[in-house]
């Protein structure tokens, strides 16, 4: 199936999830995760109208950037090694994986304008997942105040790979609760209005629980 056809199905699903939860579908942005696929498929996604593309390695981002340049807005969604920041910083509009002070320092140092960042949170507590524990989020964001090139626009999580819907809802709700707590602090450098959550298997649930950026690879551009 073409990316444009899959995107149509996903848009319909977004509309349904928004209707069932009383939300406006304009508030849900789709990040097409192209990490598994060719440059040609990424181009097809852009032609299908996707304006946000996500990559989790610097190599993948740079090779696709060579061809697509700033036609889409680039999202860095994977764990980011501090020494790789300089390779991608002038190409990405969003970083979804801010999870430590050393990374914040490097982003601040290398960027020449504020970068929209999501603080990654490990709400499920799985060992395999990156991100801060829920209790660490507030103090961490408090410590970012002097990094004027970091703008914390929201929080990101990767839910466990499971069909256990109640458990997924609990994870997403927890992230939303923390997001609202940070938002209520009214920190100028951390508006924290956005929630990056939901992937191919769970994006409709994530939308019902408040996602504003969903990151979809397999169900949209495929995984081969
Ligand atoms: C790969 C990846 C996705 C997309 O996963 P799919 O299940 O293929 O939709 C989303 N977010 C992150 C952080 C990823 O690494």
Coordinates of C-alpha atoms and ligand atoms in Angstrom, one line a residue:
X1 CA 0.0 0.0 0.0
X2 CA 1.2 3.5 -0.8
X3 CA 2.2 5.8 2.0
X4 CA -0.6 8.2 0.9
X5 CA -3.2 5.5 1.4
X6 CA -1.8 4.5 4.8
X7 CA -1.8 8.2 5.8
X8 CA -5.4 8.5 4.8
X9 CA -6.3 5.5 7.1
X10 CA -4.3 7.0 9.9
X11 CA -6.0 10.4 9.5
X12 CA -9.4 8.7 9.8
X13 CA -8.2 6.9 12.9
X14 CA -7.0 10.2 14.4
X15 CA -10.3 11.8 13.6
X16 CA -12.2 8.9 15.4
X17 CA -9.9 9.0 18.4
X18 CA -10.4 12.7 18.7
X19 CA -14.1 12.5 18.4
X20 CA -14.3 9.8 21.1
X21 CA -12.3 12.0 23.4
X22 CA -13.7 15.4 22.6
X23 CA -10.5 16.7 21.0
X24 CA -9.7 18.8 17.9
X25 CA -7.7 16.7 15.4
X26 CA -5.7 19.9 14.4
X27 CA -3.9 19.4 17.7
X28 CA -2.5 16.0 16.8
X29 CA 0.7 16.1 14.7
X30 CA 2.0 13.0 12.9
X31 CA 5.7 12.4 12.9
X32 CA 6.5 9.9 10.1
X33 CA 9.3 7.7 11.5
X34 CA 11.5 6.8 8.6
X35 CA 14.3 5.1 10.5
X36 CA 13.6 1.7 8.9
X37 CA 13.1 2.8 5.3
X38 CA 14.8 4.1 2.2
X39 CA 15.3 7.7 1.2
X40 CA 12.8 7.1 -1.6
X41 CA 10.1 6.0 0.9
X42 CA 10.9 9.1 3.0
X43 CA 10.4 11.2 -0.2
X44 CA 7.1 9.5 -0.8
X45 CA 6.0 10.4 2.7
X46 CA 6.8 14.1 2.1
X47 CA 5.0 13.9 -1.2
X48 CA 2.0 12.4 0.6
X49 CA 1.8 15.6 2.7
X50 CA 3.8 14.6 5.8
X51 CA 5.6 17.6 7.1
X52 CA 7.3 16.0 10.2
X53 CA 9.9 13.3 9.7
X54 CA 11.6 11.4 12.6
X55 CA 14.9 9.6 12.7
X56 CA 16.7 8.0 15.6
X57 CA 20.3 7.9 14.4
X58 CA 22.5 10.7 13.1
X59 CA 23.6 8.7 10.0
X60 CA 19.9 8.1 9.0
X61 CA 19.0 11.7 9.5
X62 CA 22.0 13.0 7.6
X63 CA 21.6 10.8 4.6
X64 CA 17.9 11.7 4.2
X65 CA 18.7 15.4 4.9
X66 CA 21.1 15.4 1.9
X67 CA 18.1 14.7 -0.3
X68 CA 15.1 16.2 1.4
X69 CA 16.9 19.2 3.1
X70 CA 14.4 21.3 5.0
X71 CA 11.3 20.3 3.0
X72 CA 10.1 18.4 6.1
X73 CA 10.7 19.4 9.7
X74 CA 13.1 16.9 11.3
X75 CA 12.6 15.3 14.7
X76 CA 15.4 13.4 16.5
X77 CA 13.5 10.7 18.4
X78 CA 16.3 8.3 19.6
X79 CA 18.7 8.3 22.4
X80 CA 21.2 10.9 21.5
X81 CA 24.9 10.6 22.3
X82 CA 26.4 13.9 23.4
X83 CA 29.2 13.7 20.8
X84 CA 26.7 13.4 18.0
X85 CA 24.8 16.6 18.8
X86 CA 27.0 18.8 16.6
X87 CA 26.2 16.6 13.6
X88 CA 22.4 17.1 13.7
X89 CA 21.8 20.3 15.7
X90 CA 21.4 22.7 12.7
X91 CA 19.1 20.2 10.9
X92 CA 16.5 19.3 13.5
X93 CA 13.6 21.3 14.7
X94 CA 12.7 19.0 17.6
X95 CA 14.6 16.7 19.9
X96 CA 12.4 14.1 21.7
X97 CA 15.0 12.5 23.9
X98 CA 16.4 15.0 26.3
X99 CA 17.1 13.0 29.4
X100 CA 20.3 14.3 31.0
X101 CA 22.1 17.5 31.9
X102 CA 25.2 16.7 29.9
X103 CA 23.0 16.5 26.8
X104 CA 21.3 19.7 27.6
X105 CA 24.6 21.5 28.0
X106 CA 25.8 20.2 24.6
X107 CA 22.6 21.2 22.8
X108 CA 22.8 24.7 24.4
X109 CA 26.4 25.0 23.4
X110 CA 26.0 23.9 19.8
X111 CA 22.7 25.4 18.8
X112 CA 22.5 29.0 17.5
X113 CA 18.8 29.3 18.4
X114 CA 16.4 27.7 20.9
X115 CA 15.6 24.1 20.0
X116 CA 12.2 22.6 20.8
X117 CA 12.9 19.7 23.2
X118 CA 10.8 17.0 24.8
X119 CA 12.0 15.6 28.1
X120 CA 11.9 11.8 27.8
X121 CA 10.2 10.0 30.7
X122 CA 10.3 6.3 31.5
X123 CA 6.8 6.1 33.0
X124 CA 6.5 2.3 32.8
X125 CA 9.8 1.8 34.7
X126 CA 11.0 -0.8 32.2
X127 CA 14.8 -1.3 32.4
X128 CA 15.1 -1.3 28.6
X129 CA 13.6 2.2 28.2
X130 CA 15.6 5.4 28.3
X131 CA 14.3 8.5 30.1
X132 CA 13.9 10.0 33.5
X133 CA 11.8 8.5 36.2
X134 CA 8.6 10.5 36.9
X135 CA 10.1 11.9 40.2
X136 CA 13.2 13.1 38.4
X137 CA 11.3 15.3 35.8
X138 CA 10.6 18.4 37.9
X139 CA 14.1 18.8 39.4
X140 CA 15.6 18.1 36.0
X141 CA 13.5 20.8 34.2
X142 CA 14.3 23.2 37.1
X143 CA 18.0 22.7 36.3
X144 CA 17.6 23.7 32.7
X145 CA 16.8 27.4 33.3
X146 CA 20.2 28.8 32.3
X147 CA 20.3 26.8 29.0
X148 CA 18.7 29.5 26.9
X149 CA 18.9 27.4 23.7
X150 CA 16.7 24.7 25.2
X151 CA 12.9 25.2 25.1
X152 CA 11.0 22.4 26.8
X153 CA 7.9 22.2 24.8
X154 CA 6.7 19.0 26.3
X155 CA 7.3 15.4 27.5
X156 CA 7.9 12.2 25.6
X157 CA 7.5 8.6 26.5
X158 CA 7.7 5.2 24.8
X159 CA 5.1 2.9 26.2
X160 CA 5.9 -0.8 26.6
X161 CA 5.1 -3.0 23.6
X162 CA 1.9 -4.7 24.9
X163 CA -1.8 -5.1 24.0
X164 CA -2.7 -4.4 27.6
X165 CA -4.9 -1.4 27.0
X166 CA -5.6 -0.4 30.6
X167 CA -1.8 -0.5 31.3
X168 CA -1.1 1.7 28.3
X169 CA -3.7 4.2 29.3
X170 CA -2.1 4.3 32.8
X171 CA 1.3 5.1 31.3
X172 CA -0.1 7.8 29.0
X173 CA -2.2 9.4 31.8
X174 CA 0.8 9.5 34.0
X175 CA 2.8 11.4 31.4
X176 CA -0.1 13.9 31.0
X177 CA -0.3 14.4 34.7
X178 CA 3.4 15.3 34.9
X179 CA 3.1 17.5 31.8
X180 CA 0.2 19.5 33.4
X181 CA 2.3 19.9 36.6
X182 CA 5.2 21.3 34.7
X183 CA 3.0 23.5 32.6
X184 CA 1.4 24.9 35.8
X185 CA 4.8 26.1 37.0
X186 CA 4.7 28.8 34.2
X187 CA 8.4 28.5 33.5
X188 CA 9.2 30.7 30.5
X189 CA 11.8 28.2 29.1
X190 CA 9.5 25.2 29.7
X191 CA 5.9 25.9 28.5
X192 CA 5.5 22.1 28.4
X193 CA 2.2 22.1 26.4
X194 CA 3.0 19.1 24.2
X195 CA 2.9 15.3 24.7
X196 CA 4.9 13.1 22.3
X197 CA 3.4 9.6 22.8
X198 CA 1.8 6.9 20.7
X199 CA 3.4 4.7 18.0
X200 CA 2.0 2.3 15.4
X201 CA 0.5 -0.1 18.0
X202 CA -1.0 2.4 20.4
X203 CA -1.4 5.8 18.8
X204 CA -5.2 5.8 19.0
X205 CA -5.1 5.2 22.8
X206 CA -2.4 7.8 23.1
X207 CA -4.6 10.4 21.3
X208 CA -7.5 9.6 23.6
X209 CA -5.2 10.3 26.5
X210 CA -3.9 13.6 25.1
X211 CA -1.0 13.0 22.7
X212 CA -0.2 16.0 20.5
X213 CA 2.7 14.4 18.6
X214 CA 2.4 10.7 17.6
X215 CA 5.4 9.0 16.1
X216 CA 4.5 6.4 13.5
X217 CA 6.8 4.2 11.5
X218 CA 5.6 0.7 10.7
X219 CA 1.9 1.6 10.1
X220 CA 2.7 4.6 7.9
X221 CA 5.9 4.2 5.9
X222 CA 6.6 0.5 6.7
X223 CA 9.6 -1.2 8.3
X224 CA 11.5 -2.6 5.4
Ligands
LIG1 C1 10.9 3.4 16.0 C2 10.3 4.4 16.9 C3 9.0 4.8 16.7 C4 8.0 4.2 15.6 O1 7.7 2.9 15.9 P1 6.6 2.1 15.1 O2 6.2 1.0 16.1 O3 7.3 1.5 13.9 O4 5.5 3.0 14.7 C5 8.5 5.8 17.5 N1 9.2 6.4 18.5 C6 10.5 6.0 18.7 C7 11.3 6.7 19.8 C8 11.1 5.0 17.9 O5 12.4 4.7 18.1

